[in-house]
CSV table of C-alpha atoms (C1' of nucleotides) in Angstrom, one decimal:
chain,number,residue,atom,x,y,z
A,270,MET,CA,0.0,0.0,0.0
A,271,GLY,CA,2.9,2.4,0.6
A,272,ARG,CA,3.7,4.6,3.5
A,273,ILE,CA,1.4,6.9,5.4
A,274,LYS,CA,1.6,10.3,3.8
A,275,THR,CA,2.5,13.1,6.1
A,276,GLU,CA,2.5,16.8,5.3
A,277,ASN,CA,4.1,19.9,6.9
A,278,ASN,CA,6.2,18.4,9.7
A,279,SER,CA,3.6,16.2,11.2
A,280,SER,CA,4.5,12.7,12.1
A,281,ARG,CA,2.8,9.6,10.9
A,282,LYS,CA,1.4,9.2,14.4
A,283,ASP,CA,-0.2,12.7,14.1
A,284,VAL,CA,-1.9,11.6,10.9
A,285,ILE,CA,-3.4,8.6,12.6
A,286,ILE,CA,-4.6,10.7,15.5
A,287,LYS,CA,-6.3,13.1,13.2
A,288,LYS,CA,-8.0,10.4,11.3
A,289,ALA,CA,-9.0,8.7,14.5
A,290,ALA,CA,-10.6,11.9,15.8
A,291,GLU,CA,-12.7,12.1,12.6
A,292,LEU,CA,-13.7,8.4,12.8
A,293,PHE,CA,-14.5,8.5,16.5
A,294,LYS,CA,-16.6,11.5,16.0
A,295,GLU,CA,-18.6,9.9,13.2
A,296,LYS,CA,-19.0,6.4,14.6
A,297,GLY,CA,-18.3,6.8,18.3
A,298,PHE,CA,-15.3,5.3,20.0
A,299,LYS,CA,-16.7,1.9,20.6
A,300,ALA,CA,-18.3,1.5,17.2
A,301,ALA,CA,-15.2,2.6,15.4
A,302,SER,CA,-12.9,-0.3,14.6
A,303,MET,CA,-9.1,-0.3,14.1
A,304,ARG,CA,-9.7,-1.9,10.7
A,305,GLU,CA,-11.9,1.1,9.7
A,306,LEU,CA,-9.3,3.5,11.0
A,307,ALA,CA,-6.6,1.6,9.0
A,308,GLU,CA,-8.6,1.9,5.9
A,309,VAL,CA,-9.0,5.7,6.1
A,310,VAL,CA,-5.3,6.0,6.9
A,311,GLY,CA,-4.6,3.8,3.8
A,312,VAL,CA,-2.9,1.0,5.5
A,313,GLU,CA,-3.5,-2.5,7.1
A,314,ALA,CA,-4.8,-2.6,10.7
A,315,ALA,CA,-1.7,-4.2,12.1
A,316,SER,CA,0.5,-1.5,10.6
A,317,LEU,CA,-1.1,1.1,12.9
A,318,TYR,CA,0.6,-0.6,15.8
A,319,ASN,CA,4.0,0.5,14.6
A,320,HIS,CA,3.0,4.0,15.6
A,321,ILE,CA,0.6,3.7,18.5
A,322,ARG,CA,0.3,1.4,21.5
A,323,SER,CA,-3.4,0.8,21.5
A,324,LYS,CA,-6.8,2.1,20.5
A,325,SER,CA,-7.3,3.6,23.9
A,326,GLU,CA,-4.0,5.5,23.6
A,327,LEU,CA,-5.6,7.3,20.6
A,328,LEU,CA,-8.6,8.4,22.7
A,329,HIS,CA,-6.5,9.7,25.6
A,330,LEU,CA,-4.2,11.6,23.3
A,331,ILE,CA,-7.2,13.3,21.8
A,332,CYS,CA,-8.9,14.0,25.1
A,333,PHE,CA,-5.9,15.4,26.9
A,334,ASN,CA,-4.9,17.5,23.9
A,335,VAL,CA,-8.2,19.3,24.3
A,336,ALA,CA,-8.4,19.4,28.0
A,337,ASN,CA,-4.9,20.8,28.3
A,338,ARG,CA,-5.7,23.6,25.9
A,339,TYR,CA,-8.8,24.5,28.0
A,340,THR,CA,-6.9,24.5,31.2
A,341,LEU,CA,-4.2,26.7,29.7
A,342,MET,CA,-6.8,29.3,28.6
A,343,MET,CA,-8.3,29.3,32.0
A,344,ASP,CA,-4.9,30.1,33.5
A,345,GLU,CA,-4.6,33.0,31.1
A,346,VAL,CA,-8.0,34.4,31.7
A,347,GLU,CA,-7.8,34.2,35.5
A,348,ALA,CA,-4.7,36.2,35.5
A,349,GLU,CA,-6.3,39.1,33.6
A,350,LYS,CA,-7.5,42.2,35.3
A,351,THR,CA,-10.9,42.4,33.6
A,352,THR,CA,-14.5,42.2,34.8
A,353,SER,CA,-16.2,38.9,35.4
A,354,LEU,CA,-18.4,39.2,32.4
A,355,GLN,CA,-15.4,40.0,30.2
A,356,LYS,CA,-13.7,36.8,31.5
A,357,VAL,CA,-16.8,34.8,30.9
A,358,GLU,CA,-17.0,36.2,27.4
A,359,LYS,CA,-13.4,35.4,26.6
A,360,LEU,CA,-13.7,31.9,27.9
A,361,LEU,CA,-16.9,31.4,25.8
A,362,ARG,CA,-15.3,32.8,22.7
A,363,PHE,CA,-12.4,30.5,23.1
A,364,LEU,CA,-14.7,27.5,23.5
A,365,ILE,CA,-16.8,28.4,20.6
A,366,GLY,CA,-13.7,28.9,18.4
A,367,GLY,CA,-12.4,25.5,19.4
A,368,MET,CA,-15.7,23.9,18.5
A,369,VAL,CA,-15.8,25.7,15.2
A,370,HIS,CA,-12.2,25.0,14.1
A,371,ASN,CA,-11.1,21.9,15.9
A,372,PHE,CA,-14.4,20.3,15.8
A,373,GLU,CA,-13.7,16.6,15.6
A,374,GLU,CA,-11.2,16.6,18.5
A,375,VAL,CA,-13.4,18.7,20.8
A,376,TYR,CA,-16.4,16.6,20.0
A,377,VAL,CA,-14.7,13.4,20.7
A,378,CYS,CA,-13.3,14.8,24.0
A,379,ASP,CA,-16.8,15.9,25.0
A,380,ARG,CA,-18.7,12.8,24.1
A,381,GLU,CA,-16.3,9.8,24.3
A,382,TRP,CA,-14.2,10.5,27.3
A,383,LYS,CA,-16.1,8.0,29.3
A,384,TYR,CA,-14.3,5.2,27.4
A,385,LEU,CA,-10.9,6.4,28.8
A,386,THR,CA,-9.2,3.7,30.8
A,387,GLU,CA,-7.6,4.3,34.2
A,388,PRO,CA,-5.6,6.1,35.3
A,389,TYR,CA,-6.5,8.5,32.5
A,390,LEU,CA,-10.2,8.5,33.2
A,391,SER,CA,-9.7,9.7,36.8
A,392,ASN,CA,-7.2,12.3,35.7
A,393,PHE,CA,-9.5,13.6,33.0
A,394,GLN,CA,-12.5,13.8,35.3
A,395,ALA,CA,-10.4,15.7,37.9
A,396,GLN,CA,-9.2,18.2,35.3
A,397,ARG,CA,-12.8,18.7,34.1
A,398,ARG,CA,-14.1,19.2,37.5
A,399,GLY,CA,-11.3,21.7,38.2
A,400,TYR,CA,-12.1,23.6,35.1
A,401,ARG,CA,-15.8,23.9,35.9
A,402,LYS,CA,-15.1,25.0,39.5
A,403,ARG,CA,-12.8,27.8,38.3
A,404,PHE,CA,-15.4,28.8,35.8
A,405,ALA,CA,-18.1,28.8,38.5
A,406,ALA,CA,-15.8,30.9,40.7
A,407,ILE,CA,-15.6,33.6,38.1
A,408,ILE,CA,-19.4,33.7,37.9
A,409,GLU,CA,-19.8,33.9,41.6
A,410,ASP,CA,-17.3,36.7,41.7
A,411,GLY,CA,-19.4,38.5,39.2
A,412,ILE,CA,-22.5,38.0,41.3
A,413,LYS,CA,-20.8,39.4,44.3
A,414,LYS,CA,-19.8,42.5,42.3
A,415,LYS,CA,-23.3,42.8,41.0
A,416,GLU,CA,-22.4,42.4,37.4
A,417,ILE,CA,-24.2,39.2,37.1
A,418,LYS,CA,-27.7,38.0,38.1
A,419,LYS,CA,-28.2,36.1,41.3
A,420,ILE,CA,-28.2,32.6,39.9
A,421,ASP,CA,-26.7,29.2,40.8
A,422,SER,CA,-23.2,29.4,39.3
A,423,THR,CA,-22.9,25.7,38.8
A,424,THR,CA,-26.1,25.7,36.7
A,425,ALA,CA,-24.8,28.6,34.7
A,426,VAL,CA,-21.6,26.8,33.8
A,427,LEU,CA,-23.5,23.7,32.9
A,428,ILE,CA,-25.7,25.6,30.6
A,429,MET,CA,-22.9,27.4,28.9
A,430,LEU,CA,-20.6,24.4,28.4
A,431,HIS,CA,-23.4,22.3,27.0
A,432,ALA,CA,-24.8,25.0,24.8
A,433,ILE,CA,-21.4,25.2,23.2
A,434,SER,CA,-21.2,21.5,22.6
A,435,GLY,CA,-24.4,22.0,20.7
A,436,ILE,CA,-22.3,23.5,17.9
A,437,GLU,CA,-22.2,20.0,16.7
A,438,SER,CA,-25.7,20.5,15.2
A,439,TRP,CA,-24.5,23.7,13.5
A,440,HIS,CA,-21.8,21.6,11.8
A,441,ARG,CA,-24.4,19.1,10.6
A,442,SER,CA,-26.8,21.7,9.4
A,443,LYS,CA,-27.1,22.5,5.7
A,444,GLN,CA,-27.8,26.3,5.7
A,445,LYS,CA,-25.1,27.3,8.2
A,446,ILE,CA,-24.7,30.9,9.2
A,447,ASN,CA,-21.0,31.7,9.2
A,448,GLY,CA,-18.8,30.9,12.2
A,449,LYS,CA,-18.3,34.5,13.3
A,450,GLU,CA,-22.0,35.2,13.2
A,451,LEU,CA,-22.7,32.0,15.2
A,452,GLU,CA,-20.2,33.2,17.8
A,453,GLU,CA,-21.9,36.6,18.1
A,454,ASN,CA,-25.3,35.1,18.5
A,455,MET,CA,-24.2,32.7,21.1
A,456,ILE,CA,-22.5,35.4,23.1
A,457,THR,CA,-25.6,37.6,22.9
A,458,ILE,CA,-27.8,35.0,24.2
A,459,LEU,CA,-25.5,33.5,26.8
A,460,VAL,CA,-23.9,36.6,28.2
A,461,GLY,CA,-27.2,38.4,27.9
A,462,GLY,CA,-28.7,35.7,30.0
A,463,LEU,CA,-26.3,36.4,32.8
A,464,ARG,CA,-26.1,40.2,32.8
A,465,LYS,CA,-28.0,41.9,35.5
B,30,MET,CA,-33.2,-18.1,37.5
B,31,GLY,CA,-36.9,-17.6,37.7
B,32,ARG,CA,-39.1,-15.2,35.8
B,33,ILE,CA,-38.6,-11.5,35.2
B,34,LYS,CA,-40.4,-9.7,37.9
B,35,THR,CA,-43.0,-7.1,36.8
B,36,GLU,CA,-44.8,-4.6,39.0
B,37,ASN,CA,-47.9,-2.5,38.5
B,38,ASN,CA,-49.2,-3.7,35.2
B,39,SER,CA,-46.1,-3.3,33.2
B,40,SER,CA,-45.1,-6.2,30.9
B,41,ARG,CA,-41.8,-8.1,31.0
B,42,LYS,CA,-40.9,-6.2,27.9
B,43,ASP,CA,-41.3,-2.9,29.7
B,44,VAL,CA,-39.0,-4.1,32.4
B,45,ILE,CA,-36.3,-5.0,29.8
B,46,ILE,CA,-36.7,-1.6,28.1
B,47,LYS,CA,-36.3,0.3,31.3
B,48,LYS,CA,-33.2,-1.6,32.3
B,49,ALA,CA,-31.9,-1.2,28.7
B,50,ALA,CA,-32.3,2.6,29.0
B,51,GLU,CA,-30.3,2.6,32.2
B,52,LEU,CA,-27.6,0.4,30.7
B,53,PHE,CA,-27.3,2.3,27.4
B,54,LYS,CA,-27.1,5.5,29.3
B,55,GLU,CA,-24.3,4.2,31.5
B,56,LYS,CA,-22.2,2.4,28.9
B,57,GLY,CA,-23.4,3.7,25.6
B,58,PHE,CA,-25.4,1.6,23.1
B,59,LYS,CA,-22.5,0.0,21.4
B,60,ALA,CA,-20.6,-0.8,24.5
B,61,ALA,CA,-23.5,-2.3,26.3
B,62,SER,CA,-23.9,-6.0,25.6
B,63,MET,CA,-27.0,-8.2,25.7
B,64,ARG,CA,-25.3,-10.4,28.2
B,65,GLU,CA,-24.9,-7.4,30.6
B,66,LEU,CA,-28.5,-6.4,30.0
B,67,ALA,CA,-29.5,-10.0,30.8
B,68,GLU,CA,-27.6,-9.9,34.0
B,69,VAL,CA,-29.3,-6.7,35.3
B,70,VAL,CA,-32.6,-8.1,34.3
B,71,GLY,CA,-31.8,-11.3,36.1
B,72,VAL,CA,-31.9,-13.8,33.3
B,73,GLU,CA,-29.8,-15.4,30.6
B,74,ALA,CA,-29.0,-13.4,27.4
B,75,ALA,CA,-31.0,-15.8,25.1
B,76,SER,CA,-34.1,-15.4,27.2
B,77,LEU,CA,-34.4,-11.7,26.3
B,78,TYR,CA,-35.3,-12.8,22.8
B,79,ASN,CA,-38.6,-14.2,24.0
B,80,HIS,CA,-39.6,-10.6,24.6
B,81,ILE,CA,-37.8,-8.5,22.0
B,82,ARG,CA,-36.7,-8.9,18.4
B,83,SER,CA,-33.2,-7.4,18.7
B,84,LYS,CA,-30.9,-5.1,20.5
B,85,SER,CA,-31.7,-2.3,18.0
B,86,GLU,CA,-35.4,-2.7,18.7
B,87,LEU,CA,-34.7,-1.6,22.2
B,88,LEU,CA,-33.0,1.5,21.0
B,89,HIS,CA,-35.7,2.6,18.7
B,90,LEU,CA,-38.4,1.9,21.3
B,91,ILE,CA,-36.6,4.2,23.7
B,92,CYS,CA,-35.9,6.9,21.1
B,93,PHE,CA,-39.3,7.1,19.7
B,94,ASN,CA,-41.0,7.0,23.0
B,95,VAL,CA,-39.1,10.3,23.8
B,96,ALA,CA,-39.5,11.8,20.4
B,97,ASN,CA,-43.2,11.3,20.3
B,98,ARG,CA,-43.7,12.9,23.7
B,99,TYR,CA,-41.8,16.0,22.5
B,100,THR,CA,-43.8,16.2,19.3
B,101,LEU,CA,-47.0,15.9,21.2
B,102,MET,CA,-46.0,18.8,23.6
B,103,MET,CA,-45.1,20.9,20.6
B,104,ASP,CA,-48.6,20.3,19.1
B,105,GLU,CA,-50.1,21.5,22.4
B,106,VAL,CA,-48.0,24.6,22.8
B,107,GLU,CA,-48.5,25.7,19.2
B,108,ALA,CA,-52.2,25.6,19.7
B,109,GLU,CA,-52.1,27.9,22.7
B,110,LYS,CA,-52.9,31.6,22.4
B,111,THR,CA,-49.9,32.9,24.4
B,112,THR,CA,-46.9,35.1,23.7
B,113,SER,CA,-43.9,33.6,22.0
B,114,LEU,CA,-41.8,33.9,25.2
B,115,GLN,CA,-44.4,32.1,27.1
B,116,LYS,CA,-44.4,29.3,24.5
B,117,VAL,CA,-40.7,29.1,24.7
B,118,GLU,CA,-40.8,28.9,28.5
B,119,LYS,CA,-43.4,26.2,28.5
B,120,LEU,CA,-41.4,24.1,26.0
B,121,LEU,CA,-38.3,24.6,28.1
B,122,ARG,CA,-40.0,23.6,31.3
B,123,PHE,CA,-41.3,20.5,29.7
B,124,LEU,CA,-37.9,19.6,28.4
B,125,ILE,CA,-36.2,20.3,31.7
B,126,GLY,CA,-38.8,18.2,33.5
B,127,GLY,CA,-38.3,15.3,31.1
B,128,MET,CA,-34.6,15.5,31.7
B,129,VAL,CA,-35.0,15.6,35.5
B,130,HIS,CA,-37.6,12.8,35.8
B,131,ASN,CA,-37.1,10.5,32.8
B,132,PHE,CA,-33.4,11.0,32.7
B,133,GLU,CA,-32.1,7.7,31.3
B,134,GLU,CA,-34.5,7.5,28.4
B,135,VAL,CA,-34.1,11.1,27.4
B,136,TYR,CA,-30.3,10.8,27.7
B,137,VAL,CA,-30.2,7.7,25.5
B,138,CYS,CA,-32.4,9.3,22.9
B,139,ASP,CA,-30.2,12.4,22.9
B,140,ARG,CA,-26.8,10.7,22.6
B,141,GLU,CA,-27.3,7.3,21.1
B,142,TRP,CA,-29.9,7.9,18.3
B,143,LYS,CA,-27.2,7.7,15.7
B,144,TYR,CA,-27.1,3.9,16.2
B,145,LEU,CA,-30.6,3.6,15.0
B,146,THR,CA,-31.0,1.5,11.9
B,147,GLU,CA,-32.9,2.3,8.8
B,148,PRO,CA,-35.7,3.1,8.4
B,149,TYR,CA,-35.9,4.3,12.0
B,150,LEU,CA,-32.9,6.5,11.7
B,151,SER,CA,-34.3,8.5,8.9
B,152,ASN,CA,-37.7,8.8,10.6
B,153,PHE,CA,-36.1,9.9,13.8
B,154,GLN,CA,-33.9,12.6,12.1
B,155,ALA,CA,-36.9,13.9,10.2
B,156,GLN,CA,-39.0,14.2,13.4
B,157,ARG,CA,-36.1,15.9,15.1
B,158,ARG,CA,-35.6,18.4,12.3
B,159,GLY,CA,-39.3,19.1,12.3
B,160,TYR,CA,-39.3,19.8,16.0
B,161,ARG,CA,-36.5,22.2,15.8
B,162,LYS,CA,-38.0,24.0,12.8
B,163,ARG,CA,-41.2,24.5,14.8
B,164,PHE,CA,-39.3,25.7,17.8
B,165,ALA,CA,-37.3,28.2,15.6
B,166,ALA,CA,-40.6,29.4,14.1
B,167,ILE,CA,-41.9,30.3,17.5
B,168,ILE,CA,-38.8,32.3,18.2
B,169,GLU,CA,-38.9,34.1,14.8
B,170,ASP,CA,-42.5,35.0,15.6
B,171,GLY,CA,-41.3,36.5,18.8
B,172,ILE,CA,-38.7,38.5,17.1
B,173,LYS,CA,-41.2,39.8,14.6
B,174,LYS,CA,-43.5,40.9,17.5
B,175,LYS,CA,-40.5,42.5,19.2
B,176,GLU,CA,-40.7,40.3,22.3
B,177,ILE,CA,-37.4,38.7,21.5
B,178,LYS,CA,-33.9,40.0,20.6
B,179,LYS,CA,-32.9,40.0,17.0
B,180,ILE,CA,-30.9,36.8,16.9
B,181,ASP,CA,-30.5,33.8,14.6
B,182,SER,CA,-33.4,31.6,15.7
B,183,THR,CA,-31.7,28.3,14.7
B,184,THR,CA,-28.7,29.2,16.9
B,185,ALA,CA,-31.1,30.0,19.8
B,186,VAL,CA,-32.8,26.6,19.5
B,187,LEU,CA,-29.5,24.9,19.3
B,188,ILE,CA,-28.3,26.6,22.5
B,189,MET,CA,-31.4,25.8,24.4
B,190,LEU,CA,-31.8,22.2,23.5
B,191,HIS,CA,-28.2,21.5,24.2
B,192,ALA,CA,-28.1,23.5,27.4
B,193,ILE,CA,-30.9,21.2,28.6
B,194,SER,CA,-29.2,18.0,27.6
B,195,GLY,CA,-26.5,19.3,30.0
B,196,ILE,CA,-28.7,18.4,32.9
B,197,GLU,CA,-26.8,15.1,32.6
B,198,SER,CA,-24.0,16.8,34.5
B,199,TRP,CA,-26.4,17.9,37.2
B,200,HIS,CA,-27.4,14.3,37.7
B,201,ARG,CA,-23.8,13.3,38.1
B,202,SER,CA,-23.0,16.1,40.5
B,203,LYS,CA,-22.7,15.5,44.2
B,204,GLN,CA,-24.0,18.7,45.7
B,205,LYS,CA,-27.2,19.0,43.6
B,206,ILE,CA,-29.5,21.9,44.0
B,207,ASN,CA,-33.1,20.6,43.8
B,208,GLY,CA,-34.9,20.0,40.5
B,209,LYS,CA,-37.3,22.9,40.8
B,210,GLU,CA,-34.5,25.3,41.6
B,211,LEU,CA,-32.5,24.0,38.7
B,212,GLU,CA,-35.5,24.6,36.4
B,213,GLU,CA,-35.9,28.2,37.6
B,214,ASN,CA,-32.2,29.0,37.1
B,215,MET,CA,-32.2,27.6,33.6
B,216,ILE,CA,-35.3,29.6,32.7
B,217,THR,CA,-33.8,32.7,34.1
B,218,ILE,CA,-30.7,32.4,32.1
B,219,LEU,CA,-32.1,31.1,28.9
B,220,VAL,CA,-35.3,33.1,28.6
B,221,GLY,CA,-33.4,36.1,30.0
B,222,GLY,CA,-30.9,35.7,27.2
B,223,LEU,CA,-33.7,36.0,24.6
B,224,ARG,CA,-35.8,38.7,26.1
B,225,LYS,CA,-35.4,42.1,24.5
C,15,DC,C1',-57.0,-32.4,35.7
C,16,DT,C1',-55.4,-31.6,31.0
C,17,DT,C1',-53.9,-28.8,27.5
C,18,DT,C1',-51.8,-24.9,25.8
C,19,DT,C1',-49.0,-21.1,26.0
C,20,DG,C1',-45.3,-18.3,27.8
C,21,DT,C1',-40.8,-18.1,29.2
C,22,DA,C1',-36.3,-19.6,30.9
C,23,DC,C1',-32.5,-22.6,30.1
C,24,DT,C1',-28.1,-24.7,27.6
C,25,DA,C1',-25.4,-25.0,23.6
C,26,DA,C1',-23.8,-23.3,19.7
C,27,DC,C1',-23.1,-20.3,15.5
C,28,DA,C1',-20.8,-17.0,12.6
C,29,DT,C1',-18.8,-12.3,12.9
C,30,DT,C1',-16.2,-8.9,14.5
C,31,DT,C1',-13.0,-7.2,17.8
C,32,DG,C1',-8.1,-5.5,19.4
C,33,DT,C1',-3.7,-7.1,19.2
C,34,DT,C1',0.8,-9.8,18.4
C,35,DA,C1',4.4,-12.4,15.8
C,36,DG,C1',7.3,-12.8,12.2
C,37,DC,C1',8.9,-11.4,7.7
C,38,DG,C1',10.4,-8.4,3.9
C,39,DT,C1',11.7,-4.1,1.9
C,40,DA,C1',12.2,0.9,1.4
C,41,DA,C1',14.2,4.8,3.6
C,42,DA,C1',17.7,6.8,6.4
C,43,DT,C1',22.2,6.8,8.3
C,44,DT,C1',27.0,5.8,8.2
D,3,DA,C1',27.9,1.1,-1.0
D,4,DA,C1',26.8,-1.2,3.3
D,5,DT,C1',24.2,-1.3,7.4
D,6,DT,C1',20.6,-0.2,10.3
D,7,DT,C1',16.2,1.4,11.3
D,8,DA,C1',11.4,2.3,10.2
D,9,DC,C1',7.4,0.6,8.7
D,10,DG,C1',4.3,-2.1,5.8
D,11,DC,C1',2.5,-6.7,5.0
D,12,DT,C1',0.1,-11.5,5.9
D,13,DA,C1',-1.6,-14.7,9.2
D,14,DA,C1',-3.3,-15.7,13.2
D,15,DC,C1',-5.0,-15.5,18.1
D,16,DA,C1',-8.4,-15.3,21.9
D,17,DA,C1',-12.2,-13.0,23.5
D,18,DA,C1',-16.5,-10.9,23.0
D,19,DT,C1',-20.6,-10.0,20.2
D,20,DG,C1',-25.7,-10.6,18.7
D,21,DT,C1',-28.6,-14.1,17.7
D,22,DT,C1',-30.9,-18.9,16.8
D,23,DA,C1',-32.3,-23.7,17.8
D,24,DG,C1',-34.0,-26.9,20.6
D,25,DT,C1',-35.6,-28.3,25.1
D,26,DA,C1',-37.9,-28.2,29.7
D,27,DC,C1',-41.1,-26.6,32.8
D,28,DA,C1',-44.3,-23.4,35.3
D,29,DA,C1',-48.4,-20.6,34.7
D,30,DA,C1',-52.8,-19.8,32.5
D,31,DA,C1',-56.8,-21.4,30.2
D,32,DG,C1',-60.0,-24.9,29.3
DNA sequence: CTTTTGTACTAACATTTGTTAGCGTAAATT
DNA sequence: AATTTACGCTAACAAATGTTAGTACAAAAG
């Protein structure tokens, strides 16, 4: 069949991960088989194992790649001297952007993380919990400073994160508005829903 | 092992469907095996087939049970002579209530429908599309009547439906606020985000 | 009590799954 | 040019999957 084609300076492993994210998104982690993955990569199933350790390694690479990006952005935002609403807005814009431009990866991370194996599963859940707590803390701070309505911050975070994961439907839809417009609409509704 | 125990006047098939919804929610449709299902039902795997035709029959029973309830509620709401915002609020409250009280079923319908087989898959998608279109039409009507902000109605629907499917996290969370409070918070944020 | 129906069992099936072993060759390094 | 490394192949594996056939027996109907 010939070698796996790489482009720019990405490794063969990177190519496999990318294709895996697409496949896992489309079929779901459990339903996607290594033989299917091999086919889209253009190689026999066994050959994949020259580059990766296991199917589940693919999943945890995808999931932590996303999770780490999110955590990093949270670090950055927390350090800024801006209002709570501005922080929320910046976090949301980052999340929306990720969903629009790195769709497959983010989608897989969101929906398939439960198939992670230990110890990755526990690490992932902890990181996720931490992220949400920090997000909720920003909102509570905003409530204290009377920028934000008096609401349950945990519920607010839950709504926002899941609203964003709904961009999945936007990707599927035929008559899409463009990405920037989508972002503005989401910010209007979500931030508008918080503002006092 | 003895027979499947039923209660109230539910059939043995109903018991299997209920347990299937719980299992599919927890493991995902593909990852859940008929042998696992049999175990939680308290029977051997082969015995299930005295009551159901196939694994995928279970999925489509679950999915259409939910989808039909939603469609029915939409019929009801559309017929009412209320403002658009009141209609949106009623639909949201119904969806939230469903997520809080029929969690497993709704969750499975939301996340696992893609494993439906034809012709159920196409029917389901059509029904879903129809529901969203009707929801969006209510919002557009509200925009026309200046009750609602000028936003993309499709995006608004997408946000709301997915925000609600996020109640999944609420179920998982340890220190839950109660269901009614959750509902009020969600309405505040979501309806507040639309209101002009 | 007898017959019929419903339902559970065991055993087995054909597929599909992730993964490993061993081999050959093209690419990279010396 | 010679050697080593990287990487693809075929073949095979054990385990798990959904499902069917055939049998036995308890419950329901007569």
